[in-house]
Amino acid sequence: MNPVLGITYDPYTATSNGEVSLDLIDHNYFGQDLFNCIYRYSPMGGYWSDCAQPPIVSVLNLSQSILRGLGHYGSSLPLRIDYSPNFSLFDAVDMDLRAAGEGNVFLKNYKLYETQSGYREYWVSKASPGYLFHEPSFLRTAFPTQHDGNTYVALAKPWGVDVPTYLDVAEQFANQLGGHVVTINDAAENQYLTSYRNTTFNEAAFLQTYPGMECGDGGQGPSYCWQLLFTGNPQIGLNDRQVEGQFRWVSDDPVAYTNWRSGQPDNGGCGYVCIGQDYVEMDPNGIWSDTDSISGPVILELAGGVDDTDLEAVRQQMIAEGPFNGFKNNAVLNVWWDPDISHWMRFFMTNGRDNVRFATNNWWGTTSNTVIDAAIQDYNDDFNLGVYRYL
């Protein structure tokens, strides 16, 4: 009790050395002990050490928090966090941004860490910024088919795309063609999609219909595209990403019909207590199950008359515009004054395929493109493709 202010509350909860997997982190301060290794001197001379792997923080939604000195398994670097942070402060971190990040501050202080044996090193921060997709396979489609005034089409399953955002990507793609990720309203529509999956949609027909499709496979051709992008049970628009156990259609249509397998949905046996299975797939018999990933093509329900030419035009448009340029409006505060760039926060692009990352619309603390480029270690020159604008 504060004698002047009365009851007061600390708006932040402090967590130290926590290895957690959570749905939401909000208003938290995450810290980790300074020493990854504890050095003990032996009475017989010399010393020995206990080295513990630093904890992993895995979270679906992160906002308004402060993170410093966290690590990931097998690394002495301070931080790994999965999925999309927003409006948070990251101090001297090894940041793996799997999807996006907006309104954050990435701070690289000129700090040292010291073991008990007196050994000093610099904390070298690095990050993989922005939304990543594999352009040759991104948003590929197959078999647009007309039925009951609509066009049904299979959208490639995610490859090199973060799953929590992919349903949103698919929905935006469908919206531009007058539709949604499929909403199944009755048994007749479910039966049609079952037939579509089992008869129209197969490898032999794919190879015949799309003989020229290339997916960045080194010339392996459409067979590779089929195996990479279109195998597995189709995914529909039903999901419980927002509230566990409360399934809704991406289109926001009311849930008027379901066809669950007995015992489904079960959230992978987790009930309501863990991050489990938020997506819904349809098996060859048209029976539904919840699943933890989008492991098959996503069925879209579009306006009538959409064909392959229309689909490819929208695909190219979305690639050009960067529909989910999620790494934006961040401040990157680096030690640009230090002549040793090994002390800087570094940004790495290490994937060997033709991936595209966006690093536009962020504040870097310098107007020098040359200096910023020095902080970006790019193995495929993707950072210099003109989709980048340093502000």
PDB file of C-alpha atoms in Angstrom, residues 100-284:
ATOM      1  CA  ALA A 100       6.289 -10.434 -38.673  1.00  0.00           C
ATOM      2  CA  GLY A 101       6.920  -7.703 -36.184  1.00  0.00           C
ATOM      3  CA  GLU A 102       5.549  -4.184 -35.898  1.00  0.00           C
ATOM      4  CA  GLY A 103       6.175  -1.236 -33.632  1.00  0.00           C
ATOM      5  CA  ASN A 104       9.118  -2.814 -31.807  1.00  0.00           C
ATOM      6  CA  VAL A 105      12.453  -1.414 -30.698  1.00  0.00           C
ATOM      7  CA  PHE A 106      15.507  -3.579 -31.361  1.00  0.00           C
ATOM      8  CA  LEU A 107      18.261  -2.241 -29.143  1.00  0.00           C
ATOM      9  CA  LYS A 108      21.887  -3.297 -29.395  1.00  0.00           C
ATOM     10  CA  ASN A 109      23.611  -1.925 -26.334  1.00  0.00           C
ATOM     11  CA  TYR A 110      27.387  -2.052 -26.204  1.00  0.00           C
ATOM     12  CA  LYS A 111      27.341  -4.652 -23.435  1.00  0.00           C
ATOM     13  CA  LEU A 112      29.812  -7.233 -22.239  1.00  0.00           C
ATOM     14  CA  TYR A 113      29.086 -10.468 -20.493  1.00  0.00           C
ATOM     15  CA  GLU A 114      31.579 -12.044 -18.175  1.00  0.00           C
ATOM     16  CA  THR A 115      31.994 -15.590 -16.870  1.00  0.00           C
ATOM     17  CA  GLN A 116      33.306 -16.272 -13.418  1.00  0.00           C
ATOM     18  CA  SER A 117      36.641 -17.234 -14.926  1.00  0.00           C
ATOM     19  CA  GLY A 118      37.054 -13.677 -16.099  1.00  0.00           C
ATOM     20  CA  TYR A 119      36.540 -14.382 -19.786  1.00  0.00           C
ATOM     21  CA  ARG A 120      34.831 -11.572 -21.662  1.00  0.00           C
ATOM     22  CA  GLU A 121      33.025 -11.523 -24.980  1.00  0.00           C
ATOM     23  CA  TYR A 122      30.673  -9.199 -26.749  1.00  0.00           C
ATOM     24  CA  TRP A 123      27.036 -10.059 -27.090  1.00  0.00           C
ATOM     25  CA  VAL A 124      26.545 -10.137 -30.830  1.00  0.00           C
ATOM     26  CA  SER A 125      22.904  -9.713 -31.727  1.00  0.00           C
ATOM     27  CA  LYS A 126      21.415 -10.887 -34.982  1.00  0.00           C
ATOM     28  CA  ALA A 127      17.984 -11.115 -36.532  1.00  0.00           C
ATOM     29  CA  SER A 128      16.125 -12.660 -39.435  1.00  0.00           C
ATOM     30  CA  PRO A 129      13.770  -9.820 -40.305  1.00  0.00           C
ATOM     31  CA  GLY A 130      10.457  -9.742 -41.989  1.00  0.00           C
ATOM     32  CA  TYR A 131       7.970 -11.944 -43.701  1.00  0.00           C
ATOM     33  CA  LEU A 132       9.496 -14.779 -45.672  1.00  0.00           C
ATOM     34  CA  PHE A 133       8.073 -16.611 -48.624  1.00  0.00           C
ATOM     35  CA  HIS A 134       9.464 -18.816 -51.357  1.00  0.00           C
ATOM     36  CA  GLU A 135       8.464 -16.982 -54.527  1.00  0.00           C
ATOM     37  CA  PRO A 136       8.387 -19.849 -57.080  1.00  0.00           C
ATOM     38  CA  SER A 137       5.952 -21.857 -54.942  1.00  0.00           C
ATOM     39  CA  PHE A 138       4.071 -19.006 -53.264  1.00  0.00           C
ATOM     40  CA  LEU A 139       0.279 -19.044 -53.868  1.00  0.00           C
ATOM     41  CA  ARG A 140       0.335 -21.616 -56.639  1.00  0.00           C
ATOM     42  CA  THR A 141      -3.134 -22.868 -57.559  1.00  0.00           C
ATOM     43  CA  ALA A 142      -4.596 -25.817 -59.426  1.00  0.00           C
ATOM     44  CA  PHE A 143      -7.891 -27.078 -60.846  1.00  0.00           C
ATOM     45  CA  PRO A 144     -10.331 -24.162 -60.791  1.00  0.00           C
ATOM     46  CA  THR A 145     -13.725 -25.854 -61.157  1.00  0.00           C
ATOM     47  CA  GLN A 146     -17.166 -24.321 -61.597  1.00  0.00           C
ATOM     48  CA  HIS A 147     -20.009 -25.472 -59.354  1.00  0.00           C
ATOM     49  CA  ASP A 148     -23.284 -23.887 -58.294  1.00  0.00           C
ATOM     50  CA  GLY A 149     -22.217 -20.403 -59.431  1.00  0.00           C
ATOM     51  CA  ASN A 150     -18.850 -20.507 -57.660  1.00  0.00           C
ATOM     52  CA  THR A 151     -15.279 -21.381 -58.563  1.00  0.00           C
ATOM     53  CA  TYR A 152     -13.566 -23.897 -56.308  1.00  0.00           C
ATOM     54  CA  VAL A 153      -9.788 -24.106 -56.520  1.00  0.00           C
ATOM     55  CA  ALA A 154      -6.907 -25.664 -54.596  1.00  0.00           C
ATOM     56  CA  LEU A 155      -4.309 -23.242 -53.232  1.00  0.00           C
ATOM     57  CA  ALA A 156      -0.855 -24.692 -52.545  1.00  0.00           C
ATOM     58  CA  LYS A 157      -0.102 -25.649 -48.973  1.00  0.00           C
ATOM     59  CA  PRO A 158       2.402 -23.364 -47.214  1.00  0.00           C
ATOM     60  CA  TRP A 159       6.047 -23.976 -47.951  1.00  0.00           C
ATOM     61  CA  GLY A 160       8.538 -21.477 -46.563  1.00  0.00           C
ATOM     62  CA  VAL A 161       5.621 -19.484 -45.146  1.00  0.00           C
ATOM     63  CA  ASP A 162       4.766 -19.156 -41.480  1.00  0.00           C
ATOM     64  CA  VAL A 163       1.622 -21.206 -40.792  1.00  0.00           C
ATOM     65  CA  PRO A 164      -0.149 -18.793 -38.384  1.00  0.00           C
ATOM     66  CA  THR A 165      -0.271 -16.165 -41.128  1.00  0.00           C
ATOM     67  CA  TYR A 166      -0.956 -18.433 -44.091  1.00  0.00           C
ATOM     68  CA  LEU A 167      -4.702 -18.698 -43.600  1.00  0.00           C
ATOM     69  CA  ASP A 168      -4.790 -14.890 -43.680  1.00  0.00           C
ATOM     70  CA  VAL A 169      -2.669 -14.894 -46.845  1.00  0.00           C
ATOM     71  CA  ALA A 170      -5.058 -17.389 -48.444  1.00  0.00           C
ATOM     72  CA  GLU A 171      -8.058 -15.311 -47.413  1.00  0.00           C
ATOM     73  CA  GLN A 172      -6.582 -12.130 -48.897  1.00  0.00           C
ATOM     74  CA  PHE A 173      -5.839 -14.000 -52.117  1.00  0.00           C
ATOM     75  CA  ALA A 174      -9.436 -15.260 -52.252  1.00  0.00           C
ATOM     76  CA  ASN A 175     -10.876 -11.828 -51.433  1.00  0.00           C
ATOM     77  CA  GLN A 176      -9.271 -10.370 -54.549  1.00  0.00           C
ATOM     78  CA  LEU A 177     -11.174 -12.917 -56.615  1.00  0.00           C
ATOM     79  CA  GLY A 178     -14.535 -12.381 -54.955  1.00  0.00           C
ATOM     80  CA  GLY A 179     -14.369 -15.190 -52.433  1.00  0.00           C
ATOM     81  CA  HIS A 180     -13.004 -16.735 -49.260  1.00  0.00           C
ATOM     82  CA  VAL A 181     -11.234 -19.781 -47.961  1.00  0.00           C
ATOM     83  CA  VAL A 182     -14.049 -22.265 -48.386  1.00  0.00           C
ATOM     84  CA  THR A 183     -17.058 -22.191 -46.073  1.00  0.00           C
ATOM     85  CA  ILE A 184     -19.045 -25.446 -46.160  1.00  0.00           C
ATOM     86  CA  ASN A 185     -22.693 -24.685 -45.552  1.00  0.00           C
ATOM     87  CA  ASP A 186     -24.373 -28.072 -45.932  1.00  0.00           C
ATOM     88  CA  ALA A 187     -23.916 -31.773 -46.628  1.00  0.00           C
ATOM     89  CA  ALA A 188     -24.356 -31.312 -50.385  1.00  0.00           C
ATOM     90  CA  GLU A 189     -21.431 -28.884 -50.589  1.00  0.00           C
ATOM     91  CA  ASN A 190     -19.324 -31.177 -48.413  1.00  0.00           C
ATOM     92  CA  GLN A 191     -20.094 -34.083 -50.744  1.00  0.00           C
ATOM     93  CA  TYR A 192     -19.144 -32.021 -53.791  1.00  0.00           C
ATOM     94  CA  LEU A 193     -15.780 -31.101 -52.258  1.00  0.00           C
ATOM     95  CA  THR A 194     -15.167 -34.736 -51.342  1.00  0.00           C
ATOM     96  CA  SER A 195     -15.749 -35.695 -54.972  1.00  0.00           C
ATOM     97  CA  TYR A 196     -13.549 -32.802 -56.145  1.00  0.00           C
ATOM     98  CA  ARG A 197     -10.757 -34.004 -53.896  1.00  0.00           C
ATOM     99  CA  ASN A 198     -10.997 -37.646 -54.978  1.00  0.00           C
ATOM    100  CA  THR A 199     -11.669 -37.372 -58.718  1.00  0.00           C
ATOM    101  CA  THR A 200     -10.672 -34.004 -60.179  1.00  0.00           C
ATOM    102  CA  PHE A 201      -7.682 -33.443 -57.960  1.00  0.00           C
ATOM    103  CA  ASN A 202      -4.997 -36.075 -58.562  1.00  0.00           C
ATOM    104  CA  GLU A 203      -1.382 -36.262 -59.693  1.00  0.00           C
ATOM    105  CA  ALA A 204      -2.018 -37.655 -63.184  1.00  0.00           C
ATOM    106  CA  ALA A 205      -4.443 -34.847 -63.977  1.00  0.00           C
ATOM    107  CA  PHE A 206      -2.064 -32.281 -62.455  1.00  0.00           C
ATOM    108  CA  LEU A 207       0.859 -33.374 -64.635  1.00  0.00           C
ATOM    109  CA  GLN A 208      -1.331 -33.252 -67.725  1.00  0.00           C
ATOM    110  CA  THR A 209      -2.898 -29.875 -66.913  1.00  0.00           C
ATOM    111  CA  TYR A 210       0.206 -28.054 -65.628  1.00  0.00           C
ATOM    112  CA  PRO A 211       3.168 -29.486 -67.585  1.00  0.00           C
ATOM    113  CA  GLY A 212       5.097 -26.202 -67.434  1.00  0.00           C
ATOM    114  CA  MET A 213       4.761 -25.389 -63.734  1.00  0.00           C
ATOM    115  CA  GLU A 214       8.114 -24.797 -62.022  1.00  0.00           C
ATOM    116  CA  CYS A 215       8.467 -24.335 -58.271  1.00  0.00           C
ATOM    117  CA  GLY A 216      12.113 -23.402 -57.852  1.00  0.00           C
ATOM    118  CA  ASP A 217      13.132 -27.035 -58.000  1.00  0.00           C
ATOM    119  CA  GLY A 218      16.097 -26.899 -60.337  1.00  0.00           C
ATOM    120  CA  GLY A 219      14.126 -28.082 -63.354  1.00  0.00           C
ATOM    121  CA  GLN A 220      12.353 -31.072 -61.804  1.00  0.00           C
ATOM    122  CA  GLY A 221       9.079 -29.744 -63.137  1.00  0.00           C
ATOM    123  CA  PRO A 222       5.431 -30.286 -62.250  1.00  0.00           C
ATOM    124  CA  SER A 223       5.891 -33.612 -60.463  1.00  0.00           C
ATOM    125  CA  TYR A 224       7.986 -31.817 -57.865  1.00  0.00           C
ATOM    126  CA  CYS A 225       5.347 -29.079 -57.593  1.00  0.00           C
ATOM    127  CA  TRP A 226       2.643 -31.672 -56.978  1.00  0.00           C
ATOM    128  CA  GLN A 227       4.573 -33.402 -54.212  1.00  0.00           C
ATOM    129  CA  LEU A 228       5.729 -30.171 -52.608  1.00  0.00           C
ATOM    130  CA  LEU A 229       2.523 -28.176 -52.711  1.00  0.00           C
ATOM    131  CA  PHE A 230      -0.615 -30.189 -53.374  1.00  0.00           C
ATOM    132  CA  THR A 231      -0.421 -33.499 -51.507  1.00  0.00           C
ATOM    133  CA  GLY A 232      -2.144 -34.099 -48.168  1.00  0.00           C
ATOM    134  CA  ASN A 233      -5.684 -33.638 -46.931  1.00  0.00           C
ATOM    135  CA  PRO A 234      -7.348 -30.393 -48.065  1.00  0.00           C
ATOM    136  CA  GLN A 235      -7.752 -27.620 -45.511  1.00  0.00           C
ATOM    137  CA  ILE A 236     -10.998 -25.697 -45.109  1.00  0.00           C
ATOM    138  CA  GLY A 237     -11.691 -22.287 -43.608  1.00  0.00           C
ATOM    139  CA  LEU A 238     -12.863 -23.473 -40.192  1.00  0.00           C
ATOM    140  CA  ASN A 239     -10.475 -22.734 -37.322  1.00  0.00           C
ATOM    141  CA  ASP A 240     -10.270 -21.873 -33.634  1.00  0.00           C
ATOM    142  CA  ARG A 241      -7.160 -19.687 -33.744  1.00  0.00           C
ATOM    143  CA  GLN A 242      -8.768 -16.848 -31.810  1.00  0.00           C
ATOM    144  CA  VAL A 243     -10.428 -18.734 -28.945  1.00  0.00           C
ATOM    145  CA  GLU A 244      -9.615 -22.370 -28.266  1.00  0.00           C
ATOM    146  CA  GLY A 245     -12.644 -24.570 -28.851  1.00  0.00           C
ATOM    147  CA  GLN A 246     -14.705 -21.862 -30.556  1.00  0.00           C
ATOM    148  CA  PHE A 247     -14.567 -22.720 -34.244  1.00  0.00           C
ATOM    149  CA  ARG A 248     -15.402 -20.063 -36.810  1.00  0.00           C
ATOM    150  CA  TRP A 249     -15.133 -19.688 -40.567  1.00  0.00           C
ATOM    151  CA  VAL A 250     -12.491 -17.324 -41.939  1.00  0.00           C
ATOM    152  CA  SER A 251     -15.311 -15.757 -43.979  1.00  0.00           C
ATOM    153  CA  ASP A 252     -17.184 -14.973 -40.714  1.00  0.00           C
ATOM    154  CA  ASP A 253     -20.204 -16.869 -42.025  1.00  0.00           C
ATOM    155  CA  PRO A 254     -22.171 -18.635 -39.278  1.00  0.00           C
ATOM    156  CA  VAL A 255     -21.251 -22.253 -38.570  1.00  0.00           C
ATOM    157  CA  ALA A 256     -24.393 -23.968 -39.835  1.00  0.00           C
ATOM    158  CA  TYR A 257     -22.918 -27.373 -40.706  1.00  0.00           C
ATOM    159  CA  THR A 258     -20.076 -29.595 -39.494  1.00  0.00           C
ATOM    160  CA  ASN A 259     -18.949 -33.130 -40.302  1.00  0.00           C
ATOM    161  CA  TRP A 260     -16.508 -34.024 -37.539  1.00  0.00           C
ATOM    162  CA  ARG A 261     -14.933 -37.421 -37.111  1.00  0.00           C
ATOM    163  CA  SER A 262     -16.004 -39.142 -33.898  1.00  0.00           C
ATOM    164  CA  GLY A 263     -13.999 -37.685 -31.022  1.00  0.00           C
ATOM    165  CA  GLN A 264     -13.075 -34.580 -32.994  1.00  0.00           C
ATOM    166  CA  PRO A 265     -12.170 -31.835 -32.491  1.00  0.00           C
ATOM    167  CA  ASP A 266      -9.821 -32.804 -29.655  1.00  0.00           C
ATOM    168  CA  ASN A 267      -7.035 -30.193 -29.867  1.00  0.00           C
ATOM    169  CA  GLY A 268      -4.523 -33.002 -30.243  1.00  0.00           C
ATOM    170  CA  GLY A 269      -5.533 -34.447 -26.875  1.00  0.00           C
ATOM    171  CA  CYS A 270      -4.583 -31.214 -25.123  1.00  0.00           C
ATOM    172  CA  GLY A 271      -8.108 -30.088 -24.347  1.00  0.00           C
ATOM    173  CA  TYR A 272      -8.028 -26.379 -23.592  1.00  0.00           C
ATOM    174  CA  VAL A 273      -4.710 -26.141 -21.768  1.00  0.00           C
ATOM    175  CA  CYS A 274      -2.079 -25.902 -24.498  1.00  0.00           C
ATOM    176  CA  ILE A 275      -1.380 -24.561 -27.949  1.00  0.00           C
ATOM    177  CA  GLY A 276      -2.774 -27.405 -30.008  1.00  0.00           C
ATOM    178  CA  GLN A 277      -4.747 -27.919 -33.189  1.00  0.00           C
ATOM    179  CA  ASP A 278      -6.328 -24.782 -34.648  1.00  0.00           C
ATOM    180  CA  TYR A 279      -6.985 -25.830 -38.265  1.00  0.00           C
ATOM    181  CA  VAL A 280      -9.408 -28.246 -39.927  1.00  0.00           C
ATOM    182  CA  GLU A 281      -8.716 -30.757 -42.690  1.00  0.00           C
ATOM    183  CA  MET A 282     -11.000 -33.011 -44.736  1.00  0.00           C
ATOM    184  CA  ASP A 283     -10.113 -36.667 -45.313  1.00  0.00           C
ATOM    185  CA  PRO A 284     -10.938 -38.668 -48.508  1.00  0.00           C
TER     186      PRO A 284
END
